[in-house]
Amino acid sequence: MRILQTISSMGINNGGPSTCTLNLVKGLKINGVDADVLTFDINTPNDKLIFEDSFMKIVKPSLYPRYGYSKEFRLWLIANAIYDLYHANALWQYSSHATIKYAFKNEKPIILSPHGMLYPEGLKKSKWIKKLSFLLYQQEDLNRVTAFHATSIQELRYIRDFGLDQPIALIPNAIDPEALGSPNFSIKKGKKKIGFMGRLVPIKNLEILLKAWAKACSGTDDAELVLIGDAQDEYKSSLIRLAEELKITNISFIGFVTGTQKLTVLEGLNYLILPSKSENFGMVVTEALFKGIPVIASKGTPWEELNTYNCGWWVDADINSLSGTIIRAITLAENDRIEMGKRGNQLVLDKYSVNAVGGMMKMFYLWLIKGGEKPTFVDLKKQI
């Protein structure tokens, strides 16, 4: 069985989609699946490929590699007709369109991972471009797909709400424990640090986070709020102004971090907080849990397991709920925090490791190619 994953970018700046695609391929290979990734080369000076290996098939980018036509990409698909199944990542992009069109024409199974791009909040971004794209090609592409891959039950529901009735596999994104190093179950002294890690954008609900922080512990010397990630200058400036208006002094802004620097910053936190209005998965949640860091996540994220496994808190994204939870976290004894971290680490090893996720995806691929008994994690609205 030979599988081709396609994605517009495997650059570090592409964030979660690059990481989860890489980890999925690693998991597939652990489970004996021959999988490659076809993507565009990096075309910006401040970016680089997240990984380099023979399974990474790189083609020259077009002027607009995300949306524009690429002769090189199309010809590569034609010249390498060796795959049994094609797996496209993300919508509204030429890489996915070309893959779906090629696989459909050659009667090969094709899976699409939307990566949250059918969420209502995601559809609002560049709304008119997406409406035009939907009319020109995206609607036809969605109807041509053999099956979908959703990373959460929420995403599965949004796919169904969009009127799509193909089979959907509910398989989480994977993390690679080897790439993250060892978890830290030691007592942390000094300030209690609660950190947000990700892009600083309005959908992450950071204004509410700052207001909740101000209510919970503004000016407290024993706690610090750390915002980690890149942002447009005007939005970051608005957050800084809000912090000043709220008289928050125990806050720090750290820019975009990656690699070992990212792990060092993450390990320095007592808790991770993700107060998003809407979130498809949140790779940083599994990374934090594996490192033994409990997580506070809003109900706009698919992380109810934080409550069921007692490895964090899954709460409403309002000021009172967030501030109350922050107070509970910073007043929790370190030994109790460590035990919470151990439960989170075990949850990730059991359900979200590359080995576990790769095994599930292999079962899905085999079912689509050979048929047989449907995997239990597949939602089957329409027979294939």
Coordinates of N, CA and C in Angstrom, one line a residue, residues 143-377:
N143 N -17.5 17.2 -3.3 CA -18.4 16.1 -3.8 C -17.6 14.9 -4.3
R144 N -16.4 15.2 -4.9 CA -15.6 14.1 -5.5 C -14.8 13.3 -4.4
V145 N -14.6 13.8 -3.2 CA -13.8 13.2 -2.2 C -14.5 11.8 -1.8
T146 N -13.7 10.8 -1.7 CA -14.2 9.5 -1.2 C -14.6 9.5 0.2
A147 N -13.8 10.2 1.0 CA -14.0 10.2 2.5 C -13.3 11.4 3.1
F148 N -13.7 11.7 4.3 CA -13.1 12.8 5.0 C -12.4 12.3 6.3
H149 N -11.5 13.1 6.8 CA -10.8 12.9 8.1 C -11.1 14.1 9.0
A150 N -11.7 13.8 10.1 CA -12.0 14.9 11.1 C -11.2 14.6 12.4
T151 N -10.7 15.6 13.0 CA -9.8 15.4 14.2 C -10.6 15.5 15.5
S152 N -11.9 15.9 15.4 CA -12.7 16.0 16.6 C -14.2 15.8 16.2
I153 N -15.0 15.5 17.2 CA -16.4 15.2 16.9 C -17.1 16.5 16.5
Q154 N -16.6 17.7 16.9 CA -17.1 19.0 16.5 C -16.8 19.2 15.0
E155 N -15.6 18.8 14.6 CA -15.3 19.0 13.1 C -16.2 18.1 12.3
L156 N -16.4 16.8 12.8 CA -17.2 15.9 12.1 C -18.6 16.5 11.9
R157 N -19.2 17.1 12.9 CA -20.5 17.7 12.8 C -20.5 18.8 11.8
Y158 N -19.5 19.6 11.8 CA -19.5 20.8 10.8 C -19.4 20.3 9.4
I159 N -18.7 19.1 9.2 CA -18.6 18.6 7.8 C -20.0 18.1 7.4
R160 N -20.7 17.5 8.4 CA -22.1 17.0 8.1 C -23.0 18.2 7.8
D161 N -22.8 19.3 8.7 CA -23.7 20.5 8.5 C -23.5 21.1 7.2
F162 N -22.3 20.9 6.5 CA -22.0 21.5 5.2 C -22.7 20.7 4.1
G163 N -23.4 19.6 4.5 CA -24.2 18.9 3.5 C -23.4 17.7 2.9
L164 N -22.3 17.3 3.5 CA -21.5 16.3 2.9 C -21.8 14.9 3.6
D165 N -22.0 13.9 2.8 CA -22.5 12.6 3.4 C -21.5 11.5 3.2
Q166 N -20.3 11.7 2.8 CA -19.3 10.7 2.6 C -18.9 10.2 4.0
P167 N -18.2 9.0 4.0 CA -17.7 8.5 5.3 C -16.7 9.5 5.9
I168 N -16.7 9.6 7.2 CA -15.8 10.5 8.0 C -15.1 9.6 9.0
A169 N -13.8 9.6 9.0 CA -13.0 9.0 10.1 C -12.7 10.0 11.2
L170 N -13.0 9.7 12.4 CA -12.7 10.5 13.5 C -11.4 10.0 14.1
I171 N -10.3 10.7 13.7 CA -9.0 10.3 14.1 C -8.2 11.6 14.6
P172 N -7.7 11.6 15.8 CA -7.1 12.8 16.3 C -5.7 13.1 15.6
N173 N -5.2 14.3 15.7 CA -3.9 14.6 15.3 C -2.9 13.9 16.2
A174 N -1.7 13.6 15.7 CA -0.7 12.9 16.5 C 0.4 13.8 16.9
I175 N 1.0 13.4 18.0 CA 2.3 14.0 18.4 C 3.4 13.0 18.4
D176 N 4.6 13.4 18.2 CA 5.8 12.5 18.2 C 6.5 12.7 19.6
P177 N 6.3 11.7 20.5 CA 7.0 11.9 21.8 C 8.5 12.0 21.7
E178 N 9.1 11.3 20.7 CA 10.6 11.4 20.6 C 11.0 12.8 20.3
A179 N 10.2 13.6 19.5 CA 10.6 14.9 19.2 C 10.4 15.9 20.3
L180 N 9.7 15.5 21.3 CA 9.4 16.4 22.4 C 10.2 16.2 23.7
G181 N 11.0 15.2 23.7 CA 11.9 14.9 24.8 C 11.0 14.3 26.0
S182 N 11.6 14.4 27.2 CA 11.0 13.7 28.3 C 10.0 14.7 29.0
P183 N 8.9 14.2 29.6 CA 8.0 15.0 30.4 C 8.7 15.5 31.7
N184 N 8.2 16.5 32.3 CA 8.8 17.1 33.5 C 7.8 17.0 34.6
F185 N 8.0 16.1 35.5 CA 7.1 15.9 36.7 C 7.7 16.4 38.0
S186 N 8.6 17.5 37.9 CA 9.2 18.0 39.1 C 8.5 19.2 39.6
I187 N 8.7 19.6 40.8 CA 8.1 20.8 41.4 C 8.8 22.0 40.8
K188 N 7.9 23.0 40.4 CA 8.5 24.2 39.9 C 8.4 25.3 40.9
K189 N 9.5 26.0 41.2 CA 9.5 27.0 42.2 C 9.4 28.4 41.5
G190 N 9.1 29.4 42.3 CA 9.0 30.7 41.8 C 7.6 31.0 41.3
K191 N 7.4 32.0 40.4 CA 6.1 32.4 39.9 C 5.4 31.3 39.3
K192 N 4.1 31.3 39.5 CA 3.2 30.3 38.7 C 3.0 31.0 37.3
K193 N 3.5 30.3 36.3 CA 3.3 30.9 34.9 C 2.2 30.1 34.2
I194 N 1.2 30.9 33.7 CA 0.2 30.4 32.9 C 0.4 31.0 31.5
G195 N 0.5 30.2 30.5 CA 0.9 30.7 29.2 C -0.1 30.3 28.1
F196 N -0.3 31.2 27.1 CA -1.0 31.0 25.9 C 0.1 30.8 24.8
M197 N 0.0 29.8 24.0 CA 0.9 29.6 22.9 C 0.2 29.4 21.6
G198 N 0.5 30.3 20.6 CA -0.2 30.2 19.3 C -0.2 31.6 18.6
R199 N -0.9 31.7 17.5 CA -1.0 33.0 16.9 C -1.8 33.9 17.7
L200 N -1.4 35.1 17.8 CA -2.2 36.1 18.6 C -3.1 36.8 17.6
V201 N -4.3 36.2 17.5 CA -5.4 36.7 16.6 C -6.7 36.7 17.3
P202 N -7.7 37.5 16.9 CA -8.9 37.7 17.6 C -9.7 36.4 17.9
I203 N -9.6 35.4 17.1 CA -10.4 34.2 17.3 C -9.9 33.4 18.5
K204 N -8.7 33.7 19.0 CA -8.1 33.1 20.2 C -8.7 33.7 21.5
N205 N -9.5 34.7 21.4 CA -10.2 35.3 22.5 C -9.3 35.9 23.6
L206 N -8.2 36.5 23.2 CA -7.2 37.0 24.1 C -7.7 38.2 24.9
E207 N -8.6 39.0 24.3 CA -9.1 40.1 25.1 C -9.8 39.6 26.4
I208 N -10.6 38.6 26.2 CA -11.3 38.0 27.3 C -10.3 37.4 28.3
L209 N -9.3 36.8 27.8 CA -8.2 36.2 28.7 C -7.6 37.3 29.5
L210 N -7.3 38.4 28.9 CA -6.7 39.5 29.7 C -7.6 40.1 30.8
K211 N -8.9 40.2 30.4 CA -9.9 40.6 31.4 C -10.1 39.6 32.5
A212 N -10.0 38.3 32.2 CA -10.1 37.3 33.2 C -8.9 37.3 34.1
W213 N -7.7 37.5 33.5 CA -6.5 37.6 34.3 C -6.5 38.8 35.2
A214 N -7.0 39.9 34.7 CA -7.0 41.1 35.5 C -7.9 40.9 36.8
K215 N -9.0 40.2 36.6 CA -10.0 39.9 37.7 C -9.4 38.9 38.6
A216 N -8.6 37.9 38.1 CA -8.1 36.8 39.0 C -6.8 37.2 39.7
C217 N -5.9 37.8 39.1 CA -4.6 38.0 39.8 C -3.7 39.2 39.2
S218 N -4.4 40.2 38.7 CA -3.6 41.4 38.2 C -2.7 41.9 39.3
G219 N -1.5 42.1 39.1 CA -0.6 42.7 40.1 C 0.0 41.7 41.1
T220 N -0.5 40.5 41.0 CA 0.1 39.5 41.9 C 1.5 39.1 41.6
D221 N 2.4 39.2 42.6 CA 3.8 38.9 42.3 C 4.1 37.4 42.1
D222 N 3.1 36.6 42.6 CA 3.4 35.1 42.5 C 2.9 34.5 41.2
A223 N 2.3 35.2 40.3 CA 1.8 34.6 39.1 C 2.2 35.6 37.9
E224 N 2.3 34.9 36.7 CA 2.6 35.7 35.5 C 1.8 35.1 34.3
L225 N 1.3 35.9 33.5 CA 0.6 35.5 32.2 C 1.6 35.7 31.1
V226 N 1.8 34.7 30.3 CA 2.8 34.7 29.2 C 2.1 34.4 27.9
L227 N 2.2 35.4 27.0 CA 1.6 35.2 25.7 C 2.7 34.9 24.7
I228 N 2.6 33.8 24.1 CA 3.7 33.3 23.2 C 3.2 33.1 21.8
G229 N 3.8 33.8 20.9 CA 3.3 33.7 19.5 C 3.5 34.9 18.7
D230 N 3.4 34.8 17.4 CA 3.5 36.0 16.5 C 2.1 36.7 16.4
A231 N 2.2 37.9 16.0 CA 0.9 38.7 15.8 C 1.2 39.8 14.9
Q232 N 0.1 40.3 14.2 CA 0.2 41.5 13.4 C 0.5 42.7 14.4
D233 N 1.3 43.6 14.0 CA 1.7 44.7 14.9 C 0.5 45.4 15.6
E234 N -0.5 45.7 14.7 CA -1.6 46.5 15.3 C -2.4 45.7 16.3
Y235 N -2.6 44.4 16.1 CA -3.3 43.6 17.1 C -2.5 43.4 18.4
K236 N -1.2 43.2 18.3 CA -0.4 43.1 19.5 C -0.4 44.4 20.2
S237 N -0.4 45.5 19.5 CA -0.4 46.8 20.2 C -1.8 47.0 20.9
S238 N -2.9 46.5 20.3 CA -4.2 46.6 21.0 C -4.2 45.8 22.3
L239 N -3.5 44.6 22.3 CA -3.5 43.8 23.5 C -2.6 44.5 24.6
I240 N -1.5 45.1 24.1 CA -0.7 45.8 25.1 C -1.4 47.0 25.7
R241 N -2.2 47.7 24.9 CA -3.0 48.9 25.4 C -4.0 48.4 26.4
L242 N -4.7 47.2 26.1 CA -5.7 46.7 26.9 C -5.1 46.3 28.3
A243 N -3.9 45.7 28.2 CA -3.2 45.3 29.5 C -2.9 46.5 30.3
E244 N -2.5 47.6 29.7 CA -2.2 48.9 30.4 C -3.5 49.4 31.0
E245 N -4.6 49.4 30.2 CA -5.9 49.9 30.8 C -6.4 49.1 32.0
L246 N -6.1 47.8 31.9 CA -6.5 46.9 33.0 C -5.6 46.9 34.2
K247 N -4.5 47.7 34.0 CA -3.4 47.8 35.0 C -2.8 46.4 35.3
I248 N -2.6 45.6 34.2 CA -1.9 44.3 34.4 C -0.4 44.5 34.2
T249 N 0.3 44.2 35.3 CA 1.8 44.4 35.3 C 2.5 43.0 35.2
N250 N 1.8 42.0 35.6 CA 2.4 40.6 35.6 C 2.1 39.9 34.3
I251 N 2.5 40.5 33.2 CA 2.3 39.9 31.9 C 3.5 40.1 31.0
S252 N 3.8 39.1 30.1 CA 4.9 39.2 29.2 C 4.5 38.7 27.9
F253 N 5.0 39.4 26.8 CA 4.8 39.0 25.4 C 6.1 38.4 24.9
I254 N 6.0 37.1 24.4 CA 7.1 36.5 23.8 C 6.7 36.2 22.3
G255 N 7.6 36.5 21.4 CA 7.3 36.3 20.0 C 7.2 34.8 19.6
F256 N 7.2 34.6 18.3 CA 7.2 33.3 17.7 C 8.4 32.5 18.1
V257 N 8.2 31.3 18.6 CA 9.3 30.4 19.0 C 9.0 29.0 18.3
T258 N 10.1 28.3 18.0 CA 10.0 27.0 17.4 C 11.2 26.1 17.9
G259 N 11.1 24.8 17.5 CA 12.2 23.9 17.8 C 12.5 23.8 19.3
T260 N 13.8 23.8 19.7 CA 14.2 23.6 21.1 C 13.8 24.8 21.9
Q261 N 13.7 26.0 21.3 CA 13.3 27.2 22.0 C 11.9 27.1 22.4
K262 N 11.0 26.6 21.6 CA 9.6 26.4 21.9 C 9.5 25.4 23.1
L263 N 10.2 24.3 23.0 CA 10.1 23.3 24.1 C 10.6 23.9 25.4
T264 N 11.6 24.7 25.4 CA 12.1 25.4 26.6 C 11.1 26.3 27.2
V265 N 10.5 27.1 26.4 CA 9.4 28.0 26.8 C 8.2 27.2 27.4
L266 N 7.8 26.2 26.7 CA 6.7 25.4 27.1 C 7.0 24.7 28.5
E267 N 8.2 24.2 28.6 CA 8.5 23.5 29.9 C 8.6 24.5 31.1
G268 N 8.7 25.8 30.8 CA 8.8 26.8 31.9 C 7.4 27.2 32.4
L269 N 6.4 26.7 31.8 CA 5.0 27.0 32.2 C 4.5 26.0 33.3
N270 N 3.7 26.5 34.2 CA 3.0 25.6 35.1 C 1.7 25.1 34.5
Y271 N 1.1 26.0 33.7 CA -0.2 25.6 33.0 C -0.2 26.3 31.6
L272 N -0.9 25.6 30.7 CA -1.2 26.2 29.4 C -2.6 26.6 29.4
I273 N -2.9 27.7 28.7 CA -4.3 28.2 28.6 C -4.7 28.5 27.2
L274 N -5.8 28.0 26.7 CA -6.3 28.1 25.4 C -7.8 28.6 25.4
P275 N -8.0 29.9 25.4 CA -9.4 30.4 25.6 C -10.2 30.6 24.3
S276 N -9.8 29.9 23.2 CA -10.3 30.3 21.9 C -11.8 30.2 21.8
K277 N -12.3 31.1 20.9 CA -13.7 31.1 20.5 C -14.0 29.8 19.7
S278 N -13.1 29.4 18.9 CA -13.2 28.2 18.1 C -11.9 27.6 17.8
E279 N -11.7 26.3 17.9 CA -10.4 25.7 17.7 C -10.7 24.3 17.2
N280 N -10.1 23.9 16.1 CA -10.3 22.6 15.5 C -9.7 21.5 16.4
F281 N -8.4 21.6 16.8 CA -7.8 20.6 17.6 C -6.9 21.2 18.7
G282 N -5.8 21.9 18.2 CA -4.9 22.6 19.1 C -3.7 21.6 19.4
M283 N -2.8 21.5 18.5 CA -1.6 20.7 18.7 C -0.9 21.0 20.0
V284 N -0.8 22.3 20.3 CA -0.1 22.7 21.5 C -0.7 22.1 22.8
V285 N -2.0 21.7 22.8 CA -2.6 21.1 23.9 C -2.0 19.7 24.2
T286 N -1.9 18.9 23.1 CA -1.3 17.5 23.3 C 0.2 17.7 23.6
E287 N 0.9 18.7 23.1 CA 2.3 18.8 23.4 C 2.5 19.2 24.9
A288 N 1.6 20.1 25.4 CA 1.7 20.5 26.8 C 1.4 19.3 27.7
L289 N 0.3 18.6 27.4 CA -0.1 17.4 28.2 C 1.0 16.4 28.2
F290 N 1.7 16.1 27.1 CA 2.8 15.1 27.1 C 3.9 15.6 28.0
K291 N 4.2 16.9 28.0 CA 5.3 17.4 28.8 C 4.9 17.5 30.3
G292 N 3.7 17.1 30.7 CA 3.2 17.1 32.1 C 2.7 18.4 32.5
I293 N 2.2 19.2 31.6 CA 1.7 20.6 31.9 C 0.1 20.5 31.8
P294 N -0.6 20.7 32.9 CA -2.1 20.7 32.8 C -2.5 21.9 31.9
V295 N -3.7 21.7 31.4 CA -4.3 22.7 30.4 C -5.6 23.2 30.8
I296 N -5.8 24.6 30.6 CA -7.1 25.2 30.8 C -7.5 25.5 29.3
A297 N -8.6 24.9 28.9 CA -9.1 25.1 27.5 C -10.6 25.5 27.5
S298 N -11.0 26.4 26.6 CA -12.4 26.8 26.5 C -13.2 25.7 25.8
K299 N -14.5 25.8 26.0 CA -15.4 24.9 25.3 C -15.6 25.2 23.8
G300 N -14.8 26.2 23.4 CA -14.7 26.4 21.9 C -13.7 25.5 21.3
T301 N -13.0 24.7 22.2 CA -12.0 23.7 21.7 C -12.6 22.3 22.0
P302 N -12.1 21.3 21.3 CA -12.7 19.9 21.5 C -12.0 19.1 22.6
W303 N -11.8 19.8 23.8 CA -10.9 19.1 24.8 C -11.7 18.8 26.1
E304 N -12.9 18.2 26.0 CA -13.6 17.8 27.1 C -12.8 16.7 28.0
E305 N -11.9 16.0 27.3 CA -11.1 15.0 28.0 C -10.3 15.6 29.1
L306 N -10.0 16.9 29.1 CA -9.3 17.6 30.2 C -10.1 17.3 31.5
N307 N -11.4 17.4 31.5 CA -12.3 17.1 32.6 C -12.4 15.6 32.9
T308 N -12.6 14.8 31.9 CA -12.9 13.4 32.1 C -11.6 12.7 32.6
Y309 N -10.5 13.1 32.2 CA -9.2 12.5 32.6 C -8.5 13.3 33.8
N310 N -9.2 14.4 34.2 CA -8.7 15.2 35.3 C -7.2 15.6 35.1
C311 N -7.0 16.1 33.9 CA -5.6 16.6 33.6 C -5.7 18.1 33.2
G312 N -6.7 18.8 33.6 CA -6.9 20.2 33.3 C -8.3 20.6 33.5
W313 N -8.7 21.7 32.8 CA -10.1 22.2 33.0 C -10.6 22.6 31.6
W314 N -11.8 22.1 31.3 CA -12.5 22.5 30.0 C -13.7 23.4 30.5
V315 N -13.6 24.7 30.2 CA -14.5 25.6 30.8 C -15.2 26.6 29.7
D316 N -16.2 27.3 30.1 CA -16.8 28.3 29.3 C -15.8 29.4 29.1
A317 N -15.9 30.1 27.9 CA -14.9 31.1 27.6 C -15.4 32.5 28.0
D318 N -15.9 32.6 29.2 CA -16.3 34.0 29.7 C -15.4 34.4 30.8
I319 N -15.4 35.6 31.2 CA -14.5 36.2 32.1 C -14.6 35.5 33.5
N320 N -15.8 35.3 34.0 CA -15.9 34.6 35.3 C -15.4 33.2 35.3
S321 N -15.8 32.4 34.3 CA -15.3 31.0 34.3 C -13.8 30.9 34.2
L322 N -13.2 31.7 33.3 CA -11.8 31.7 33.1 C -11.0 32.2 34.3
S323 N -11.5 33.3 34.9 CA -10.8 33.9 36.1 C -10.9 32.9 37.3
G324 N -12.1 32.3 37.5 CA -12.2 31.3 38.6 C -11.3 30.1 38.4
T325 N -11.2 29.7 37.1 CA -10.3 28.5 36.9 C -8.8 28.9 37.0
I326 N -8.5 30.1 36.6 CA -7.1 30.6 36.8 C -6.7 30.6 38.3
I327 N -7.7 31.1 39.1 CA -7.4 31.1 40.6 C -7.2 29.7 41.1
R328 N -8.1 28.7 40.7 CA -8.0 27.3 41.1 C -6.6 26.8 40.7
A329 N -6.1 27.1 39.5 CA -4.8 26.6 39.0 C -3.7 27.1 39.9
I330 N -3.6 28.5 40.1 CA -2.4 29.0 40.7 C -2.4 28.7 42.2
T331 N -3.6 28.4 42.8 CA -3.6 28.0 44.2 C -3.5 26.5 44.4
L332 N -3.4 25.7 43.4 CA -3.3 24.3 43.5 C -1.9 23.9 44.0
A333 N -1.8 23.0 44.9 CA -0.5 22.5 45.4 C 0.3 21.9 44.3
E334 N 1.6 22.1 44.3 CA 2.4 21.6 43.2 C 2.4 20.1 43.1
N335 N 2.3 19.4 44.2 CA 2.2 17.9 44.1 C 0.9 17.5 43.4
D336 N -0.2 18.2 43.6 CA -1.5 17.9 42.9 C -1.3 18.3 41.4
R337 N -0.6 19.4 41.1 CA -0.4 19.8 39.7 C 0.4 18.7 39.0
I338 N 1.4 18.2 39.7 CA 2.2 17.1 39.1 C 1.4 15.9 38.8
E339 N 0.5 15.5 39.7 CA -0.3 14.3 39.5 C -1.2 14.5 38.3
M340 N -1.8 15.8 38.2 CA -2.6 16.1 37.0 C -1.8 16.0 35.7
G341 N -0.5 16.5 35.8 CA 0.3 16.4 34.6 C 0.6 14.9 34.2
K342 N 0.8 14.0 35.2 CA 1.0 12.6 34.9 C -0.2 12.0 34.1
R343 N -1.4 12.4 34.6 CA -2.6 11.8 33.9 C -2.7 12.4 32.5
G344 N -2.3 13.6 32.3 CA -2.3 14.2 30.9 C -1.3 13.5 30.0
N345 N -0.1 13.2 30.6 CA 0.9 12.5 29.8 C 0.4 11.1 29.4
Q346 N -0.2 10.4 30.3 CA -0.7 9.1 29.9 C -1.8 9.1 28.9
L347 N -2.7 10.1 29.0 CA -3.7 10.3 28.0 C -3.1 10.4 26.6
V348 N -2.1 11.2 26.5 CA -1.5 11.4 25.2 C -0.8 10.2 24.7
L349 N -0.1 9.4 25.5 CA 0.5 8.2 25.1 C -0.5 7.2 24.6
D350 N -1.6 7.1 25.3 CA -2.7 6.1 25.0 C -3.4 6.5 23.7
K351 N -3.7 7.7 23.4 CA -4.6 8.1 22.3 C -4.0 9.0 21.2
Y352 N -2.9 9.7 21.5 CA -2.4 10.7 20.6 C -1.0 10.5 20.1
S353 N -0.4 9.5 20.4 CA 1.0 9.2 19.9 C 1.0 8.9 18.4
V354 N 2.1 9.1 17.8 CA 2.2 8.8 16.3 C 1.9 7.3 16.1
N355 N 2.3 6.4 17.0 CA 2.0 5.0 16.8 C 0.5 4.7 16.8
A356 N -0.2 5.3 17.8 CA -1.6 5.0 18.0 C -2.4 5.6 16.8
V357 N -2.1 6.8 16.5 CA -2.9 7.5 15.4 C -2.5 6.9 14.0
G358 N -1.3 6.6 13.8 CA -0.9 5.9 12.6 C -1.6 4.6 12.4
G359 N -1.8 3.9 13.4 CA -2.5 2.6 13.3 C -3.9 2.8 12.9
M360 N -4.6 3.8 13.5 CA -6.0 4.1 13.1 C -6.1 4.5 11.7
M361 N -5.2 5.4 11.2 CA -5.2 5.8 9.8 C -5.0 4.7 8.9
K362 N -4.1 3.8 9.2 CA -3.8 2.6 8.4 C -5.1 1.8 8.2
M363 N -5.8 1.6 9.3 CA -7.1 0.8 9.2 C -8.0 1.5 8.3
F364 N -8.1 2.8 8.3 CA -9.0 3.6 7.5 C -8.6 3.4 6.0
Y365 N -7.3 3.6 5.7 CA -6.8 3.4 4.4 C -7.2 2.0 3.8
L366 N -6.9 1.0 4.6 CA -7.2 -0.4 4.1 C -8.6 -0.6 3.8
W367 N -9.5 0.0 4.7 CA -10.9 -0.2 4.5 C -11.4 0.5 3.2
L368 N -10.8 1.7 2.9 CA -11.2 2.4 1.7 C -10.7 1.7 0.5
I369 N -9.5 1.0 0.5 CA -8.9 0.4 -0.6 C -9.5 -1.0 -0.8
K370 N -9.7 -1.8 0.3 CA -10.0 -3.2 0.2 C -11.4 -3.5 0.7
G371 N -12.0 -2.6 1.4 CA -13.4 -2.9 1.9 C -13.3 -3.7 3.2
G372 N -14.3 -4.5 3.5 CA -14.4 -5.3 4.7 C -15.1 -4.6 5.8
E373 N -14.9 -5.0 7.0 CA -15.6 -4.5 8.2 C -15.2 -3.0 8.4
K374 N -16.2 -2.2 8.6 CA -15.9 -0.8 8.9 C -15.3 -0.5 10.2
P375 N -14.2 0.3 10.3 CA -13.6 0.6 11.6 C -14.6 1.3 12.4
T376 N -14.5 1.1 13.7 CA -15.5 1.7 14.7 C -15.5 3.2 14.7
F377 N -14.3 3.8 14.3 CA -14.2 5.3 14.4 C -14.7 6.0 13.1

